[in-house]
Amino acid sequence: MTRAQAQHRVAELRDQIRRHDHLYYVLAQPEIGDRDYDKLYADLKKLETEFPDLVTADSPTQRVGGQPLKEFRSVQHAVPMMSLDNTYSPDELREFCDRVARLLPGEQVEYCVEPKIDGLAVMLRYERGELAVGATRGDGSTGDDITANLRTIRAIPLRLHVPKPPPVFEARGEVYMTRDGFDKLNREREKAGDQLFANPRNAAAGSLKLLDPKLVAQRPLAAVLYGIGAVEGANFKTHRDAIEKLKELGFPTPPLWWLAHSLDEILRHIEELQSHEATLPFEIDGAVIKVNSLDQQRRLGATAKAPRWAIAYKYSHEQAETLLEDIIVQVGRTGNLTPVAVLKPVPLAGSTISRATLHNEDEIKRKDIRIGDTVIIEKAGEVIPAVVSVVTAKRPKNAKPFDFAAHVHGKCPECGSSIHRDPEQVAWRCENISCPAQLKRALEHFGHRGTMDIEGLGEVLVNQLVDAKLVRDIADVYSLTVEQLAALERMGEKSAQNVVAAIAASKQRELWRVLMGLGILHVGAQAAKTLARHFGSIEALEHATPDQLMEAEDIGEVMAASIRDFFLNKRNHEVIEKLRRAGVNLKAAATERKTAAGALSGKTFVLTGTLARHSREDAARLIEEHGGKVSGSVSKKTDFVVVGADAGSKLDKARQLGIKTLDEEVFEKLLKQ
Ligand code: IVH
């Protein structure tokens, strides 16, 4: 090959590789597989080795290069990189909008709402289309030159994707570590005996601080660009125009954003963003609200540290600090082994918390939670409290990292069978399908007040029944006799009679309670009621196809598949047959079919503050039992906000949206109606 031919081919290969990098890392829509990509890369590498004078800094082969640095140079930012003021409530956000309106009298203001990415702020300066400098924010006017590190991130273009790039273009945004990449990195670090990163943000920060770009290249870093700095040769009217330009030049930009024209709209979008939180590849700690017009931005200007045209809205979660006294492992209804924190009781969001979920082994490792630690707990999704972090400063000297498998001695803590962890799964599972612990949980669930409501069939009796092998599946409770029960410890003749009577009475419960009692994965009270109403009998449900299931209101694909799986299982069939023979009602009565059960049907409630006579869980259960829904945040869809003592921002929001508020007394009256 002549040099001229090589030059032509090199340019072609670089274009193709750039295009596929963009498709893969920016758009997440790859067109070719790894093998084809590797082939292009190898071809380019080979030609560059043969013709070294054709190598340029923006070649895809030159992402990782150079010697480790001794230290980072300083970079003076052409336009200061400001920080943002924070708000935590609709009221504070209203103050922000009011100030904007005051400073722009009589003008229409359009806002843009975007995710606040929890990563590290960086700036990327392109000169004549080529990445020239990449830097951290530093103190806002001077940052560290981390160009070599940023070049290794394949979501960041080394050359802008347009034939005639602006002479100077500074993009600003955030470098983050993907959630998946973070988990994988920590697993590898663990194997290697390295210290684990506490969260993706710390991992990203630690990675960018490395002085050897070869090491940085191995870290799963990505980027999102949401702003511009110094720009020559391009003009924009709005923030959104600038973002569109960033996209066109080949940068990844925020995947979700909304335009808004009022505080109400802003709040709605903030909420919508929060509902998408789990599906985003990066962690977010709130939303950023920006005035869209760049002219208005200029006129609003900035205070000493933050612009007046943008503000952060941070998601607040109710939190408390307490001592983690022990970690126990529970076996759930489906056989998953769940680690649970035993806490020094502490009040939080209207109830006293003494247990919190630790989710699974990986979460404990990721957060490095140890017995004896002081921890921060949080009520996520309002119902199940979780441990969010450790106050390491308060850690006792002798606290050891928690070893899940060693803690349970590699065995199910309930039945002693071997446990198994699928490499793809996060949970250890008990492999014994007849594990008594699973049966115990299933029975407790069956007898629960919100399910079949069998008085006396609580934890103590359930344990005795299963341990004495009097019950092997939920249907067996219907063949229990007074003699059998009376023979159990601490159970008198009278109590035995009461329990048998309660069990017999439960045969007449509504169909939805039976459905819920079966413990079908994902099927809670709401779904059970829908299914009962829609299908009218267990038989109809047993024969329903997933498509037919999804015709029922609010039944999605996941639930439909789970219901189908449940009825395809032979053992479940046998249980249902046994229930039928025992005379348990398996049909919906006319009333159950016609109306959604309960006086609160179709109504959405939000609970805030501390109620005097109900814990939050209690109140939520009561609402659901009466056919209502409970939501974690106030929106226009909320029908009622139940207000206890020391209510905070949710009450403010309810007032602002004009939503009806109820005190505890009125709430109780409503339930009785
Ligand atoms: S705009 C002058 N937009 O949050 C305005 N910042 O707490 C500059 N951040 O320093 C920032 N996501 O590092 C903006 N969509 C977003 C953001 C965002 C995350 C970071 C940024 C900033 C910090 C302030």
Tab-separated table of N, CA, C and O in Angstrom, residues 328-340 357-361 404 408 411-415 417-442 519 521-522:
chain	number	residue	atom	x	y	z
A	328	ILE	N	-29.329	-9.705	61.160
A	328	ILE	CA	-29.902	-11.042	61.122
A	328	ILE	C	-30.283	-11.348	59.672
A	328	ILE	O	-30.402	-10.444	58.857
A	329	VAL	N	-30.447	-12.626	59.396
A	329	VAL	CA	-30.801	-12.996	58.028
A	329	VAL	C	-32.161	-13.679	58.054
A	329	VAL	O	-32.371	-14.635	58.798
A	330	GLN	N	-33.097	-13.156	57.268
A	330	GLN	CA	-34.439	-13.734	57.221
A	330	GLN	C	-34.683	-14.408	55.877
A	330	GLN	O	-34.152	-13.984	54.866
A	331	VAL	N	-35.509	-15.441	55.942
A	331	VAL	CA	-35.862	-16.113	54.702
A	331	VAL	C	-37.249	-15.638	54.299
A	331	VAL	O	-38.182	-15.702	55.083
A	332	GLY	N	-37.347	-15.131	53.104
A	332	GLY	CA	-38.627	-14.579	52.653
A	332	GLY	C	-39.544	-15.642	52.093
A	332	GLY	O	-39.181	-16.813	51.993
A	333	ARG	N	-40.721	-15.211	51.695
A	333	ARG	CA	-41.733	-16.111	51.150
A	333	ARG	C	-41.243	-16.860	49.928
A	333	ARG	O	-41.705	-17.922	49.603
A	334	THR	N	-40.321	-16.243	49.179
A	334	THR	CA	-39.869	-16.875	47.942
A	334	THR	C	-38.510	-17.537	48.100
A	334	THR	O	-37.902	-17.959	47.123
A	335	GLY	N	-38.005	-17.608	49.337
A	335	GLY	CA	-36.740	-18.293	49.569
A	335	GLY	C	-35.513	-17.403	49.537
A	335	GLY	O	-34.401	-17.863	49.774
A	336	ASN	N	-35.702	-16.115	49.239
A	336	ASN	CA	-34.559	-15.207	49.261
A	336	ASN	C	-34.096	-14.961	50.687
A	336	ASN	O	-34.915	-14.768	51.579
A	337	LEU	N	-32.771	-14.958	50.873
A	337	LEU	CA	-32.229	-14.643	52.185
A	337	LEU	C	-31.980	-13.134	52.251
A	337	LEU	O	-31.191	-12.599	51.486
A	338	THR	N	-32.685	-12.489	53.128
A	338	THR	CA	-32.575	-11.039	53.213
A	338	THR	C	-31.905	-10.622	54.508
A	338	THR	O	-32.380	-10.975	55.584
A	339	PRO	N	-30.793	-9.876	54.417
A	339	PRO	CA	-30.180	-9.382	55.634
A	339	PRO	C	-30.981	-8.206	56.195
A	339	PRO	O	-31.435	-7.351	55.441
A	340	VAL	N	-31.183	-8.219	57.496
A	340	VAL	CA	-31.984	-7.181	58.138
A	340	VAL	C	-31.168	-6.573	59.276
A	340	VAL	O	-30.530	-7.283	60.049
A	357	THR	N	-34.175	-2.828	56.257
A	357	THR	CA	-33.653	-3.804	55.309
A	357	THR	C	-32.248	-3.394	54.867
A	357	THR	O	-31.925	-2.219	54.753
A	358	LEU	N	-31.424	-4.409	54.648
A	358	LEU	CA	-30.085	-4.161	54.101
A	358	LEU	C	-30.032	-4.673	52.665
A	358	LEU	O	-28.961	-4.779	52.080
A	359	HIS	N	-31.196	-5.025	52.130
A	359	HIS	CA	-31.363	-5.473	50.735
A	359	HIS	C	-30.668	-6.790	50.423
A	359	HIS	O	-31.323	-7.795	50.241
A	360	ASN	N	-29.347	-6.787	50.334
A	360	ASN	CA	-28.648	-8.017	49.965
A	360	ASN	C	-27.167	-7.878	50.291
A	360	ASN	O	-26.715	-6.826	50.736
A	361	GLU	N	-26.451	-8.949	50.043
A	361	GLU	CA	-25.030	-8.995	50.372
A	361	GLU	C	-24.243	-7.842	49.723
A	361	GLU	O	-23.421	-7.191	50.370
A	404	PHE	N	-21.287	-12.202	54.733
A	404	PHE	CA	-22.630	-12.794	54.667
A	404	PHE	C	-22.589	-14.321	54.763
A	404	PHE	O	-23.220	-14.922	55.631
A	408	VAL	N	-23.947	-16.858	57.980
A	408	VAL	CA	-24.980	-17.901	57.977
A	408	VAL	C	-24.358	-19.299	57.841
A	408	VAL	O	-25.077	-20.275	57.683
A	411	LYS	N	-25.385	-21.795	55.135
A	411	LYS	CA	-26.611	-22.593	55.203
A	411	LYS	C	-27.809	-21.696	55.437
A	411	LYS	O	-27.690	-20.611	55.992
A	412	CYS	N	-28.959	-22.185	55.034
A	412	CYS	CA	-30.185	-21.453	55.318
A	412	CYS	C	-30.340	-21.352	56.832
A	412	CYS	O	-30.306	-22.373	57.519
A	413	PRO	N	-30.500	-20.153	57.381
A	413	PRO	CA	-30.583	-20.013	58.835
A	413	PRO	C	-31.829	-20.681	59.417
A	413	PRO	O	-31.919	-20.884	60.615
A	414	GLU	N	-32.770	-21.060	58.575
A	414	GLU	CA	-34.003	-21.657	59.081
A	414	GLU	C	-34.004	-23.178	58.971
A	414	GLU	O	-34.372	-23.868	59.903
A	415	CYS	N	-33.608	-23.688	57.791
A	415	CYS	CA	-33.743	-25.136	57.612
A	415	CYS	C	-32.395	-25.830	57.471
A	415	CYS	O	-32.327	-27.053	57.409
A	417	SER	N	-30.508	-26.084	54.986
A	417	SER	CA	-30.159	-26.554	53.637
A	417	SER	C	-29.084	-25.650	53.056
A	417	SER	O	-28.889	-24.533	53.513
A	418	SER	N	-28.466	-26.149	51.986
A	418	SER	CA	-27.426	-25.327	51.382
A	418	SER	C	-28.071	-24.115	50.708
A	418	SER	O	-29.222	-24.149	50.295
A	419	ILE	N	-27.295	-23.046	50.642
A	419	ILE	CA	-27.801	-21.849	49.981
A	419	ILE	C	-26.999	-21.635	48.713
A	419	ILE	O	-25.892	-22.149	48.564
A	420	HIS	N	-27.597	-20.879	47.814
A	420	HIS	CA	-27.005	-20.746	46.503
A	420	HIS	C	-27.123	-19.301	46.058
A	420	HIS	O	-28.115	-18.646	46.309
A	421	ARG	N	-26.054	-18.827	45.416
A	421	ARG	CA	-26.159	-17.491	44.835
A	421	ARG	C	-25.802	-17.560	43.368
A	421	ARG	O	-24.686	-17.847	43.000
A	422	ASP	N	-26.807	-17.325	42.548
A	422	ASP	CA	-26.611	-17.277	41.108
A	422	ASP	C	-25.730	-16.060	40.818
A	422	ASP	O	-26.010	-14.977	41.315
A	423	PRO	N	-24.666	-16.231	40.031
A	423	PRO	CA	-23.778	-15.086	39.784
A	423	PRO	C	-24.515	-13.874	39.199
A	423	PRO	O	-24.121	-12.744	39.413
A	424	GLU	N	-25.612	-14.135	38.491
A	424	GLU	CA	-26.372	-13.040	37.900
A	424	GLU	C	-27.281	-12.349	38.916
A	424	GLU	O	-27.778	-11.269	38.675
A	425	GLN	N	-27.527	-13.037	40.021
A	425	GLN	CA	-28.493	-12.528	40.988
A	425	GLN	C	-27.776	-11.912	42.182
A	425	GLN	O	-26.641	-12.250	42.467
A	426	VAL	N	-28.460	-11.009	42.876
A	426	VAL	CA	-27.815	-10.419	44.038
A	426	VAL	C	-28.144	-11.178	45.323
A	426	VAL	O	-27.443	-11.044	46.305
A	427	ALA	N	-29.207	-11.980	45.297
A	427	ALA	CA	-29.642	-12.595	46.540
A	427	ALA	C	-29.182	-14.048	46.662
A	427	ALA	O	-29.151	-14.794	45.686
A	428	TRP	N	-28.826	-14.416	47.877
A	428	TRP	CA	-28.656	-15.827	48.185
A	428	TRP	C	-30.052	-16.412	48.344
A	428	TRP	O	-30.955	-15.734	48.822
A	429	ARG	N	-30.194	-17.678	47.933
A	429	ARG	CA	-31.494	-18.314	48.084
A	429	ARG	C	-31.341	-19.647	48.784
A	429	ARG	O	-30.368	-20.363	48.583
A	430	CYS	N	-32.358	-19.987	49.562
A	430	CYS	CA	-32.387	-21.308	50.152
A	430	CYS	C	-32.869	-22.253	49.056
A	430	CYS	O	-33.874	-21.995	48.402
A	431	GLU	N	-32.126	-23.356	48.852
A	431	GLU	CA	-32.458	-24.224	47.721
A	431	GLU	C	-33.572	-25.221	48.027
A	431	GLU	O	-34.029	-25.930	47.150
A	432	ASN	N	-33.962	-25.275	49.276
A	432	ASN	CA	-34.970	-26.233	49.693
A	432	ASN	C	-36.360	-25.665	49.429
A	432	ASN	O	-36.808	-24.760	50.121
A	433	ILE	N	-37.067	-26.214	48.417
A	433	ILE	CA	-38.377	-25.632	48.105
A	433	ILE	C	-39.387	-25.873	49.223
A	433	ILE	O	-40.399	-25.213	49.292
A	434	SER	N	-39.087	-26.825	50.109
A	434	SER	CA	-39.995	-27.015	51.249
A	434	SER	C	-39.426	-26.366	52.507
A	434	SER	O	-39.771	-26.764	53.612
A	435	CYS	N	-38.547	-25.397	52.329
A	435	CYS	CA	-37.954	-24.723	53.499
A	435	CYS	C	-39.061	-24.245	54.433
A	435	CYS	O	-39.953	-23.513	54.017
A	436	PRO	N	-39.024	-24.695	55.691
A	436	PRO	CA	-40.101	-24.298	56.596
A	436	PRO	C	-40.209	-22.781	56.774
A	436	PRO	O	-41.294	-22.274	57.013
A	437	ALA	N	-39.102	-22.082	56.617
A	437	ALA	CA	-39.166	-20.624	56.795
A	437	ALA	C	-40.031	-19.995	55.714
A	437	ALA	O	-40.813	-19.088	55.976
A	438	GLN	N	-39.901	-20.512	54.496
A	438	GLN	CA	-40.734	-19.986	53.410
A	438	GLN	C	-42.199	-20.241	53.718
A	438	GLN	O	-43.051	-19.384	53.545
A	439	LEU	N	-42.456	-21.459	54.188
A	439	LEU	CA	-43.829	-21.811	54.529
A	439	LEU	C	-44.341	-20.936	55.676
A	439	LEU	O	-45.488	-20.480	55.658
A	440	LYS	N	-43.452	-20.698	56.661
A	440	LYS	CA	-43.869	-19.854	57.787
A	440	LYS	C	-44.260	-18.458	57.310
A	440	LYS	O	-45.302	-17.920	57.683
A	441	ARG	N	-43.416	-17.880	56.456
A	441	ARG	CA	-43.725	-16.534	55.943
A	441	ARG	C	-45.030	-16.562	55.142
A	441	ARG	O	-45.856	-15.671	55.244
A	442	ALA	N	-45.192	-17.623	54.349
A	442	ALA	CA	-46.390	-17.718	53.517
A	442	ALA	C	-47.643	-17.814	54.388
A	442	ALA	O	-48.666	-17.195	54.105
A	519	GLY	N	-50.098	-15.521	47.765
A	519	GLY	CA	-48.717	-15.037	47.739
A	519	GLY	C	-48.098	-15.048	46.357
A	519	GLY	O	-46.920	-15.341	46.190
A	521	LEU	N	-46.205	-13.615	43.433
A	521	LEU	CA	-45.213	-12.554	43.378
A	521	LEU	C	-45.794	-11.315	42.690
A	521	LEU	O	-46.421	-11.424	41.640
A	522	HIS	N	-45.599	-10.161	43.298
A	522	HIS	CA	-46.030	-8.849	42.780
A	522	HIS	C	-47.519	-8.561	42.962
A	522	HIS	O	-47.961	-7.464	42.635
